[in-house]
Amino acid sequence: MRVWIFFLFCLAGKTLAAPTEEEPVVEEELEVGANPVQVETGEFDEAIEVVEDVIAENLSAVCIMPSVAMQERDCDNVCRLYRNPCLNHHCKKGKVCEVDDSNQPMCVCQDPLTCPAPVGDFEHVCGTDNKTYESSCHFFATKCSLEGTKKGHKLHLDYIGPCKHIAACMDNELNEFPLRMRDWLKNVLVTLYERDEDNNLLTEKQKLRVKKIYENEKRLGAGDHSLDLLALDFEKNYNMYIFPVHWQFGQLDQHPVDGFLSHTELAPLRAPLIPMEHCTTSFFEQCDADQDKYIALEEWANCFGIKEQDIDKDLVI
Ligand SMILES: [Ca+2]
Ligand SMILES: [Ca+2]
């Protein structure tokens, strides 16, 4: 349980209300973590193809001014010659932009040697090949070099941190996992609601739904609750858990938004969790009831004990 709480704090520190210079966040006040998806998505977009196009924008701002005396209005035309074609050309993780013979930008695999050296062990990641990579940059660069091969297709980022022995998950432990995760999802949403002063954490629709949970006096507050209490609360206040479970699915189902979670879409939630919660992999494997490698909304909801009649696609949005 302590591990779970630690995980929440780790995430909380990163994003929940991204600290600004004007408004320092006092970490001790945080009771639950941020939505991990918002925290980590950028690190795991291994299979998400970025449209490799050049956005011709604001040339005068990015060009190299050929002459100090040149008027700004003349700059655009002249600067096209000087503009770096890679400047607005985005490549997916593991690739970098290079210019071809005709000065056109293209994405090529990054040489792992060009990745920044990791600051510490915490930057290491473990691949599904059970190999430790120095950083996610090294991992994705390696994966890119294997593109088109069976090995490359099967290689995914498994979890954050160096590879280590992950204890087998016992059946009773597997049953506990959704109890705590469900409670956590609810608490994350309530905290987002409380902190959403700028209206950018939740949509109006989502806010209305969370408001009901927030104002419900029977709500079990965030804390280190026993599994018995969590189970009892789920039984008594089942309705409060329906939206949080749907909401998390919606946060993950982004590439593409199709009602299914791929391995990559699930990664932002799985990868930080696996080293601390040894049942994570078993849990998500079990969720994929038909074993098609994708977790459908129905499978997801079922994993968290949501009844079939309460599964609602509209709640995901
Ligand atoms: Ca999807
Ligand atoms: Ca499935």
Coordinates of C-alpha atoms and ligand atoms in Angstrom, one line a residue:
M1 CA 0.0 0.0 0.0
R2 CA 2.8 2.4 0.9
V3 CA 4.2 1.8 -2.6
W4 CA 1.0 2.8 -4.2
I5 CA 0.8 6.0 -2.2
F6 CA 4.4 6.7 -3.2
F7 CA 3.5 6.3 -6.8
L8 CA 0.8 8.8 -6.4
F9 CA 3.1 11.3 -4.8
C10 CA 5.7 10.8 -7.6
L11 CA 3.1 11.6 -10.2
A12 CA 1.7 14.4 -8.1
G13 CA 5.0 16.2 -8.0
K14 CA 5.2 16.3 -11.7
T15 CA 2.0 17.7 -13.0
L16 CA -1.1 18.0 -11.0
A17 CA -1.0 21.7 -10.8
A18 CA 2.2 22.3 -12.7
P19 CA 4.1 24.5 -10.4
T20 CA 4.7 28.0 -11.7
E21 CA 7.0 30.6 -10.4
E22 CA 4.1 32.7 -9.2
E23 CA 2.4 29.9 -7.5
P24 CA 4.7 27.4 -5.9
V25 CA 3.0 24.1 -5.0
V26 CA 3.4 22.8 -1.6
E27 CA 3.9 19.1 -2.1
E28 CA 2.8 18.1 1.4
E29 CA -0.7 19.2 0.6
L30 CA -1.1 16.7 -2.2
E31 CA -3.0 13.7 -1.3
V32 CA -3.4 12.0 -4.6
G33 CA -1.4 12.0 -7.8
A34 CA -1.9 13.5 -11.1
N35 CA -3.4 11.8 -14.0
P36 CA -0.4 9.8 -15.2
V37 CA -1.5 10.2 -18.8
Q38 CA -1.0 13.9 -18.6
V39 CA 2.3 13.4 -17.0
E40 CA 4.0 10.9 -19.2
T41 CA 2.3 10.6 -22.6
G42 CA 5.2 12.3 -24.4
E43 CA 7.6 9.6 -23.2
F44 CA 5.8 6.7 -24.7
D45 CA 4.5 7.7 -28.1
E46 CA 6.6 5.0 -29.7
A47 CA 4.0 3.9 -32.2
I48 CA 2.3 7.2 -32.7
E49 CA 3.2 8.4 -36.1
V50 CA 3.6 12.2 -36.3
V51 CA 2.6 13.7 -39.6
E52 CA 5.9 14.6 -41.1
D53 CA 5.1 17.9 -42.7
V54 CA 6.6 21.2 -42.7
I55 CA 4.6 24.0 -41.2
A56 CA 5.4 27.1 -43.0
E57 CA 4.9 29.6 -40.4
N58 CA 6.4 32.8 -39.0
L59 CA 9.3 32.7 -41.3
S60 CA 10.5 36.1 -40.4
A61 CA 10.8 35.1 -36.8
V62 CA 12.9 32.0 -37.5
C63 CA 15.1 33.1 -40.4
I64 CA 18.6 34.4 -40.3
M65 CA 18.5 38.0 -41.2
P66 CA 20.8 38.4 -44.1
S67 CA 21.3 42.1 -43.7
V68 CA 20.7 44.4 -40.8
A69 CA 19.5 47.0 -43.1
M70 CA 16.9 44.8 -44.6
Q71 CA 13.3 45.7 -44.0
E72 CA 11.3 43.1 -42.2
R73 CA 8.7 42.8 -45.0
D74 CA 11.5 41.8 -47.4
C75 CA 12.7 39.1 -45.0
D76 CA 10.2 36.4 -45.8
N77 CA 11.3 35.8 -49.4
V78 CA 15.0 36.0 -48.8
C79 CA 14.9 34.0 -45.6
R80 CA 13.3 31.0 -47.3
L81 CA 16.8 30.4 -48.6
Y82 CA 18.2 30.4 -45.1
R83 CA 15.5 28.7 -43.2
N84 CA 16.3 25.4 -41.7
P85 CA 13.8 22.9 -43.3
C86 CA 14.0 20.9 -40.2
L87 CA 12.9 23.7 -37.9
N88 CA 9.2 22.8 -37.9
H89 CA 9.5 19.3 -39.0
H90 CA 8.5 16.9 -36.3
C91 CA 9.7 13.3 -36.0
K92 CA 8.4 10.6 -33.7
K93 CA 10.5 9.3 -30.8
G94 CA 13.7 7.6 -31.9
K95 CA 14.0 9.7 -35.1
V96 CA 15.6 13.0 -35.9
C97 CA 15.2 15.3 -38.8
E98 CA 17.8 15.5 -41.5
V99 CA 17.8 17.3 -44.9
D100 CA 18.1 15.3 -48.1
D101 CA 19.9 16.2 -51.3
S102 CA 17.0 18.4 -52.5
N103 CA 16.9 20.3 -49.2
Q104 CA 13.8 18.4 -48.1
P105 CA 13.4 17.4 -44.4
M106 CA 13.1 13.7 -43.6
C107 CA 13.0 11.7 -40.4
V108 CA 15.9 9.2 -39.8
C109 CA 16.7 7.0 -36.9
Q110 CA 18.6 8.7 -34.2
D111 CA 22.1 7.4 -33.3
P112 CA 21.8 6.3 -29.7
L113 CA 25.3 7.9 -29.2
T114 CA 23.7 11.3 -29.7
C115 CA 21.2 10.8 -26.8
P116 CA 22.0 12.9 -23.7
A117 CA 23.8 10.9 -21.1
P118 CA 21.4 9.8 -18.3
V119 CA 21.8 11.8 -15.0
G120 CA 21.0 8.7 -12.9
D121 CA 19.6 5.3 -12.7
F122 CA 16.1 6.7 -12.6
E123 CA 16.4 7.6 -16.3
H124 CA 17.0 4.0 -17.2
V125 CA 14.1 2.1 -18.8
C126 CA 13.5 -1.6 -19.2
G127 CA 12.4 -2.9 -22.6
T128 CA 10.2 -5.9 -23.2
D129 CA 13.3 -7.7 -24.3
N130 CA 14.3 -7.5 -20.6
K131 CA 17.3 -5.3 -21.4
T132 CA 18.1 -2.1 -19.6
Y133 CA 18.5 1.0 -21.7
E134 CA 20.3 4.1 -20.5
S135 CA 17.2 6.3 -21.2
S136 CA 14.0 6.4 -23.1
C137 CA 16.0 8.2 -25.9
H138 CA 18.4 5.3 -26.1
F139 CA 15.5 2.8 -26.1
F140 CA 13.5 4.5 -28.9
A141 CA 16.7 5.1 -31.0
T142 CA 17.4 1.3 -30.7
K143 CA 13.8 0.4 -31.5
C144 CA 14.0 2.6 -34.6
S145 CA 17.1 0.8 -35.8
L146 CA 15.1 -2.4 -35.7
E147 CA 12.2 -1.0 -37.7
G148 CA 10.7 -3.4 -40.1
T149 CA 12.0 -6.4 -38.2
K150 CA 10.0 -8.9 -36.1
K151 CA 12.2 -8.0 -33.2
G152 CA 11.6 -4.3 -33.6
H153 CA 7.8 -4.9 -33.9
K154 CA 7.8 -6.8 -30.6
L155 CA 10.0 -4.5 -28.7
H156 CA 8.2 -2.0 -26.4
L157 CA 9.2 0.1 -23.4
D158 CA 8.1 -2.1 -20.5
Y159 CA 8.7 0.1 -17.5
I160 CA 10.6 3.0 -16.0
G161 CA 13.9 2.1 -14.3
P162 CA 16.5 -0.6 -14.8
C163 CA 15.2 -4.1 -15.4
K164 CA 14.7 -6.0 -12.2
H165 CA 13.1 -9.1 -10.9
I166 CA 9.4 -8.6 -10.8
A167 CA 7.8 -11.0 -8.3
A168 CA 5.0 -13.2 -9.5
C169 CA 1.5 -11.9 -8.8
M170 CA -0.6 -14.1 -6.6
D171 CA -4.3 -14.4 -7.3
N172 CA -5.3 -12.7 -4.1
E173 CA -2.9 -9.8 -4.9
L174 CA -4.4 -9.5 -8.4
N175 CA -7.8 -9.1 -6.9
E176 CA -6.6 -6.3 -4.7
F177 CA -5.2 -4.3 -7.6
P178 CA -8.5 -2.9 -9.0
L179 CA -9.7 -1.9 -5.5
R180 CA -6.8 0.5 -5.0
M181 CA -6.7 1.7 -8.5
R182 CA -10.3 2.5 -8.7
D183 CA -10.1 4.5 -5.4
W184 CA -7.1 6.3 -6.7
L185 CA -8.8 7.2 -10.0
K186 CA -11.7 8.7 -8.1
N187 CA -9.3 10.7 -5.8
V188 CA -7.3 12.0 -8.8
L189 CA -10.5 13.3 -10.4
V190 CA -11.6 15.0 -7.2
T191 CA -8.2 16.6 -6.8
L192 CA -8.3 17.8 -10.4
Y193 CA -11.7 19.3 -9.7
E194 CA -10.5 21.1 -6.6
R195 CA -7.6 22.6 -8.4
D196 CA -9.2 23.4 -11.7
E197 CA -9.3 27.2 -11.2
D198 CA -8.2 27.9 -14.7
N199 CA -10.7 25.5 -16.2
N200 CA -8.1 23.6 -18.2
L201 CA -7.9 20.3 -16.3
L202 CA -11.4 19.2 -16.8
T203 CA -14.1 20.0 -19.4
E204 CA -17.4 21.5 -18.2
K205 CA -19.1 18.1 -18.7
Q206 CA -16.5 16.3 -16.7
K207 CA -16.7 18.9 -14.0
L208 CA -20.4 18.4 -13.6
R209 CA -19.8 14.7 -13.2
V210 CA -17.0 15.0 -10.7
K211 CA -19.0 17.7 -8.8
K212 CA -21.5 15.0 -7.9
I213 CA -18.7 12.8 -6.4
Y214 CA -17.0 15.8 -4.7
E215 CA -20.2 16.9 -3.0
N216 CA -21.3 13.5 -1.9
E217 CA -20.9 13.4 1.8
K218 CA -20.5 9.6 1.8
R219 CA -17.4 10.0 -0.3
L220 CA -14.4 8.1 1.1
G221 CA -11.6 10.6 1.4
A222 CA -8.1 10.0 0.1
G223 CA -6.0 8.0 2.5
D224 CA -4.4 4.7 3.3
H225 CA -7.5 2.6 3.6
S226 CA -7.7 -1.1 4.2
L227 CA -8.7 -3.3 1.4
D228 CA -11.8 -4.3 3.3
L229 CA -12.9 -0.7 3.6
L230 CA -12.2 -0.1 -0.1
A231 CA -14.3 -3.2 -1.0
L232 CA -17.1 -2.0 1.2
D233 CA -17.1 1.4 -0.2
F234 CA -17.3 0.1 -3.7
E235 CA -20.3 -1.9 -2.7
K236 CA -22.0 1.0 -1.0
N237 CA -21.0 3.8 -3.3
Y238 CA -20.7 2.0 -6.6
N239 CA -22.0 4.9 -8.6
M240 CA -19.1 7.1 -7.6
Y241 CA -16.7 4.8 -9.4
I242 CA -18.4 4.6 -12.7
F243 CA -17.2 7.9 -14.1
P244 CA -13.6 7.7 -12.9
V245 CA -13.1 4.3 -14.6
H246 CA -14.5 5.7 -17.9
W247 CA -12.6 8.9 -17.6
Q248 CA -9.2 7.1 -17.3
F249 CA -10.0 5.0 -20.4
G250 CA -10.8 8.2 -22.3
Q251 CA -7.5 9.8 -21.2
L252 CA -5.6 6.8 -22.6
D253 CA -7.5 6.1 -25.7
Q254 CA -6.0 8.9 -27.8
H255 CA -4.0 7.4 -30.7
P256 CA -6.4 6.8 -32.2
V257 CA -9.6 7.4 -30.4
D258 CA -11.3 4.2 -31.3
G259 CA -12.6 2.6 -28.1
F260 CA -9.5 0.3 -27.8
L261 CA -6.3 0.7 -25.9
S262 CA -3.1 -0.5 -27.6
H263 CA 0.0 -1.4 -25.7
T264 CA 1.4 2.0 -26.5
E265 CA -1.7 3.8 -25.4
L266 CA -1.6 2.0 -22.1
A267 CA 2.1 2.6 -21.6
P268 CA 1.8 6.0 -19.8
L269 CA -0.1 4.2 -17.0
R270 CA 1.7 0.9 -17.0
A271 CA 5.4 1.9 -17.3
P272 CA 5.7 4.0 -14.1
L273 CA 3.6 1.5 -12.2
I274 CA 5.2 -1.8 -13.0
P275 CA 8.4 -1.4 -10.8
M276 CA 6.2 -0.6 -7.8
E277 CA 3.2 -2.7 -8.3
H278 CA 4.2 -6.2 -9.4
C279 CA 0.7 -7.2 -10.5
T280 CA 0.4 -4.4 -13.1
T281 CA 1.3 -6.6 -16.1
S282 CA -0.9 -9.5 -15.0
F283 CA -3.8 -7.1 -14.3
F284 CA -3.7 -5.6 -17.8
E285 CA -3.1 -9.0 -19.4
Q286 CA -6.2 -10.3 -17.7
C287 CA -8.2 -7.2 -18.7
D288 CA -7.7 -8.2 -22.4
A289 CA -10.2 -11.0 -22.0
D290 CA -10.3 -12.0 -25.7
Q291 CA -6.5 -11.7 -25.9
D292 CA -6.5 -9.6 -29.1
K293 CA -3.8 -7.4 -27.6
Y294 CA -6.2 -4.5 -27.3
I295 CA -8.3 -3.5 -24.2
A296 CA -11.8 -2.5 -25.3
L297 CA -13.9 -0.2 -23.2
E298 CA -16.1 -3.1 -22.2
E299 CA -13.0 -5.2 -21.1
W300 CA -11.6 -2.2 -19.2
A301 CA -14.8 -1.5 -17.3
N302 CA -15.3 -5.1 -16.5
C303 CA -11.7 -5.2 -15.0
F304 CA -12.7 -2.6 -12.6
G305 CA -16.0 -4.2 -11.6
I306 CA -18.3 -1.8 -13.6
K307 CA -21.5 -3.6 -14.5
E308 CA -22.3 -4.1 -18.2
Q309 CA -25.4 -1.9 -18.1
D310 CA -23.3 1.0 -16.8
I311 CA -20.7 1.0 -19.5
D312 CA -21.4 4.1 -21.5
K313 CA -19.3 5.4 -24.4
D314 CA -20.5 9.0 -23.7
L315 CA -18.8 9.0 -20.3
V316 CA -15.4 8.5 -22.0
I317 CA -15.4 11.8 -23.8
Ligands
CA1 CA -7.1 3.7 -29.1
CA2 CA -9.3 -7.3 -26.1

